[in-house]
Amino acid sequence: MRIIIGVSGATGVIMSYYLLKALKEVEGCETHLVVSDYAKLNWELETNLPFQLLLDNADKYYDVHNLAASISSGSYKTDGMIIMPCSMKTLAGIVSGYTDNLLIRAADVCIKENRKVILCTREMPLSKLHLRNMHEAADLGCTIIPPMLTFYNNPQSLDDQINHVVGKTLMQFGIDHKSFIPWNGAN
């Protein structure tokens, strides 16, 4: 399995670290990471972790400005892409086909090749423009998974909330996440 992980400049970049750590535990899964310039800035603003820690959890890392990277071509086979978090700017670029960086180009390639594209969109509140763009992305075949709070799993920490989002996202690729607590019904 080969999955592209995109990290755009929305708040919540730490989620991408949890995602990569979870995928590192999946045997035979190869991750290809691309991080926007603003995601790097948000990493510095939102975490106390060195950026290299994020990179160390990916199998391959590409500069966001390298439009000649392997993941920019449909002939390079992948199983799809997860953008976590996905900023409204990145969402707009995807739905308009404005591929001015590798992150958006990789998503464009996955869409044109009918591969999975999961967008963990981050914004609050959502404007009609954001909702329209999410609708357009869904019409293009993308799956929208906003990182929403959950309570049925009795979360005790932010880690629990993030692991829930990661688990819901990985389910799209048929991957079980050990830290995900599914709903098992009421007794």
Tab-separated table of C-alpha atoms in Angstrom:
chain	number	residue	atom	x	y	z
A	1	MET	CA	0.000	0.000	0.000
A	2	ARG	CA	1.269	3.472	-0.902
A	3	ILE	CA	-0.468	6.555	0.569
A	4	ILE	CA	0.323	10.225	0.032
A	5	ILE	CA	-0.023	12.376	3.146
A	6	GLY	CA	-0.557	16.079	2.599
A	7	VAL	CA	-0.334	18.610	5.400
A	8	SER	CA	-1.701	22.057	4.614
A	9	GLY	CA	-1.670	25.265	6.608
A	10	ALA	CA	-4.808	24.839	8.686
A	11	THR	CA	-4.746	24.555	12.438
A	12	GLY	CA	-4.352	21.018	13.743
A	13	VAL	CA	-1.107	20.020	12.017
A	14	ILE	CA	-0.318	17.719	14.952
A	15	MET	CA	-2.974	15.352	13.588
A	16	SER	CA	-0.680	14.559	10.666
A	17	TYR	CA	1.972	13.357	13.112
A	18	TYR	CA	-0.519	10.942	14.716
A	19	LEU	CA	-1.577	9.791	11.243
A	20	LEU	CA	1.978	9.067	10.136
A	21	LYS	CA	2.758	7.264	13.403
A	22	ALA	CA	-0.309	5.054	12.885
A	23	LEU	CA	0.623	4.299	9.269
A	24	LYS	CA	4.196	3.473	10.287
A	25	GLU	CA	2.744	0.530	12.231
A	26	VAL	CA	0.916	-0.840	9.160
A	27	GLU	CA	3.015	-3.541	7.567
A	28	GLY	CA	3.676	-2.901	3.891
A	29	CYS	CA	2.391	0.680	3.949
A	30	GLU	CA	4.640	3.271	2.317
A	31	THR	CA	3.955	6.947	3.088
A	32	HIS	CA	4.811	9.902	0.864
A	33	LEU	CA	4.670	13.214	2.707
A	34	VAL	CA	4.276	16.724	1.325
A	35	VAL	CA	3.908	19.711	3.664
A	36	SER	CA	2.869	23.229	2.668
A	37	ASP	CA	4.877	26.275	3.747
A	38	TYR	CA	2.092	27.427	6.068
A	39	ALA	CA	1.799	23.954	7.584
A	40	LYS	CA	5.476	24.253	8.553
A	41	LEU	CA	4.735	27.611	10.162
A	42	ASN	CA	1.718	26.182	11.999
A	43	TRP	CA	3.879	23.284	13.191
A	44	GLU	CA	6.183	25.813	14.865
A	45	LEU	CA	3.264	27.788	16.319
A	46	GLU	CA	1.139	24.863	17.519
A	47	THR	CA	3.609	22.238	18.708
A	48	ASN	CA	6.737	21.990	20.807
A	49	LEU	CA	8.007	19.137	18.662
A	50	PRO	CA	10.848	19.442	16.159
A	51	PHE	CA	9.598	19.428	12.555
A	52	GLN	CA	12.081	16.651	11.805
A	53	LEU	CA	9.975	14.338	13.982
A	54	LEU	CA	7.151	14.617	11.463
A	55	LEU	CA	9.517	13.900	8.591
A	56	ASP	CA	11.075	10.929	10.394
A	57	ASN	CA	7.706	9.165	10.429
A	58	ALA	CA	7.314	9.313	6.649
A	59	ASP	CA	9.019	6.969	4.207
A	60	LYS	CA	9.511	9.728	1.629
A	61	TYR	CA	9.296	13.495	1.888
A	62	TYR	CA	8.870	15.979	-0.964
A	63	ASP	CA	9.271	19.724	-1.085
A	64	VAL	CA	5.886	21.341	-1.759
A	65	HIS	CA	7.407	23.317	-4.665
A	66	ASN	CA	8.776	20.231	-6.473
A	67	LEU	CA	6.208	19.745	-9.202
A	68	ALA	CA	8.518	17.169	-10.838
A	69	ALA	CA	8.245	14.738	-7.896
A	70	SER	CA	7.066	11.181	-8.554
A	71	ILE	CA	3.696	11.809	-6.874
A	72	SER	CA	2.926	14.544	-9.414
A	73	SER	CA	2.291	11.923	-12.099
A	74	GLY	CA	-0.543	9.464	-12.522
A	75	SER	CA	1.929	6.874	-13.794
A	76	TYR	CA	3.319	6.675	-10.236
A	77	LYS	CA	0.826	4.325	-8.619
A	78	THR	CA	-0.565	5.113	-5.184
A	79	ASP	CA	-3.643	4.000	-3.291
A	80	GLY	CA	-4.674	7.594	-2.694
A	81	MET	CA	-4.103	10.616	-0.538
A	82	ILE	CA	-5.045	12.001	2.853
A	83	ILE	CA	-4.784	15.745	3.503
A	84	MET	CA	-4.780	16.274	7.259
A	85	PRO	CA	-5.484	19.038	8.003
A	86	CYS	CA	-6.891	20.479	4.809
A	87	SER	CA	-7.071	24.268	4.743
A	88	MET	CA	-9.810	26.104	2.895
A	89	LYS	CA	-7.136	27.447	0.527
A	90	THR	CA	-6.033	23.916	-0.336
A	91	LEU	CA	-9.654	22.817	-0.711
A	92	ALA	CA	-10.296	25.725	-3.096
A	93	GLY	CA	-7.199	24.844	-5.109
A	94	ILE	CA	-8.322	21.226	-5.402
A	95	VAL	CA	-11.873	21.957	-6.555
A	96	SER	CA	-10.724	24.580	-9.058
A	97	GLY	CA	-7.842	22.481	-10.403
A	98	TYR	CA	-5.348	25.226	-9.577
A	99	THR	CA	-2.315	23.018	-9.002
A	100	ASP	CA	0.303	25.598	-8.094
A	101	ASN	CA	2.102	23.304	-5.621
A	102	LEU	CA	2.828	19.602	-5.194
A	103	LEU	CA	0.239	19.081	-2.465
A	104	ILE	CA	-2.619	20.202	-4.712
A	105	ARG	CA	-1.091	18.554	-7.800
A	106	ALA	CA	-0.894	15.190	-5.985
A	107	ALA	CA	-4.579	15.491	-5.038
A	108	ASP	CA	-5.417	16.427	-8.627
A	109	VAL	CA	-3.578	13.334	-9.860
A	110	CYS	CA	-5.422	11.084	-7.413
A	111	ILE	CA	-8.769	12.523	-8.527
A	112	LYS	CA	-8.010	12.084	-12.229
A	113	GLU	CA	-6.800	8.520	-11.634
A	114	ASN	CA	-9.911	7.674	-9.556
A	115	ARG	CA	-7.903	7.099	-6.383
A	116	LYS	CA	-9.101	7.880	-2.868
A	117	VAL	CA	-8.737	11.464	-1.675
A	118	ILE	CA	-9.597	12.131	1.959
A	119	LEU	CA	-9.865	15.774	3.019
A	120	CYS	CA	-9.807	16.526	6.747
A	121	THR	CA	-11.090	20.057	6.328
A	122	ARG	CA	-10.450	22.554	9.115
A	123	GLU	CA	-12.380	25.765	9.587
A	124	MET	CA	-15.008	27.059	11.973
A	125	PRO	CA	-17.530	28.391	11.349
A	126	LEU	CA	-17.996	27.243	7.765
A	127	SER	CA	-19.114	29.829	5.235
A	128	LYS	CA	-21.327	29.061	2.271
A	129	LEU	CA	-18.191	29.248	0.126
A	130	HIS	CA	-16.459	26.574	2.259
A	131	LEU	CA	-19.560	24.379	2.146
A	132	ARG	CA	-19.845	24.829	-1.607
A	133	ASN	CA	-16.212	23.821	-2.069
A	134	MET	CA	-16.647	20.748	0.149
A	135	HIS	CA	-19.726	19.812	-1.879
A	136	GLU	CA	-17.736	20.250	-5.098
A	137	ALA	CA	-14.901	18.111	-3.695
A	138	ALA	CA	-17.386	15.388	-2.756
A	139	ASP	CA	-18.831	15.553	-6.282
A	140	LEU	CA	-15.274	15.010	-7.575
A	141	GLY	CA	-15.056	11.832	-5.485
A	142	CYS	CA	-13.251	13.143	-2.421
A	143	THR	CA	-14.311	12.017	1.039
A	144	ILE	CA	-14.694	14.839	3.547
A	145	ILE	CA	-13.747	13.951	7.136
A	146	PRO	CA	-13.671	17.101	9.272
A	147	PRO	CA	-11.897	16.458	12.590
A	148	MET	CA	-15.011	16.743	14.739
A	149	LEU	CA	-15.223	16.053	18.435
A	150	THR	CA	-16.685	12.713	19.456
A	151	PHE	CA	-18.071	11.634	22.815
A	152	TYR	CA	-19.481	8.106	22.476
A	153	ASN	CA	-15.965	6.686	22.926
A	154	ASN	CA	-15.600	8.452	26.297
A	155	PRO	CA	-12.476	10.424	25.344
A	156	GLN	CA	-10.214	11.423	28.212
A	157	SER	CA	-7.721	13.554	26.305
A	158	LEU	CA	-6.901	15.420	23.128
A	159	ASP	CA	-4.929	12.314	22.101
A	160	ASP	CA	-8.158	10.298	22.253
A	161	GLN	CA	-9.935	12.839	20.038
A	162	ILE	CA	-7.100	12.882	17.484
A	163	ASN	CA	-6.868	9.086	17.441
A	164	HIS	CA	-10.591	8.930	16.712
A	165	VAL	CA	-10.185	11.180	13.664
A	166	VAL	CA	-7.150	9.191	12.512
A	167	GLY	CA	-9.085	5.941	12.964
A	168	LYS	CA	-12.100	7.200	10.997
A	169	THR	CA	-9.746	8.366	8.244
A	170	LEU	CA	-7.814	5.102	8.036
A	171	MET	CA	-11.080	3.156	7.793
A	172	GLN	CA	-11.402	4.654	4.298
A	173	PHE	CA	-8.370	2.563	3.300
A	174	GLY	CA	-9.515	-0.546	5.156
A	175	ILE	CA	-6.923	0.009	7.898
A	176	ASP	CA	-7.749	-0.600	11.555
A	177	HIS	CA	-6.147	1.815	14.010
A	178	LYS	CA	-5.406	0.247	17.387
A	179	SER	CA	-6.249	3.464	19.276
A	180	PHE	CA	-9.660	3.867	17.611
A	181	ILE	CA	-12.713	2.975	19.700
A	182	PRO	CA	-15.687	2.183	17.447
A	183	TRP	CA	-19.328	2.454	18.436
A	184	ASN	CA	-20.538	-0.985	19.487
A	185	GLY	CA	-24.161	-0.116	20.160
A	186	ALA	CA	-26.040	0.470	23.375
A	187	ASN	CA	-26.764	-2.394	25.766
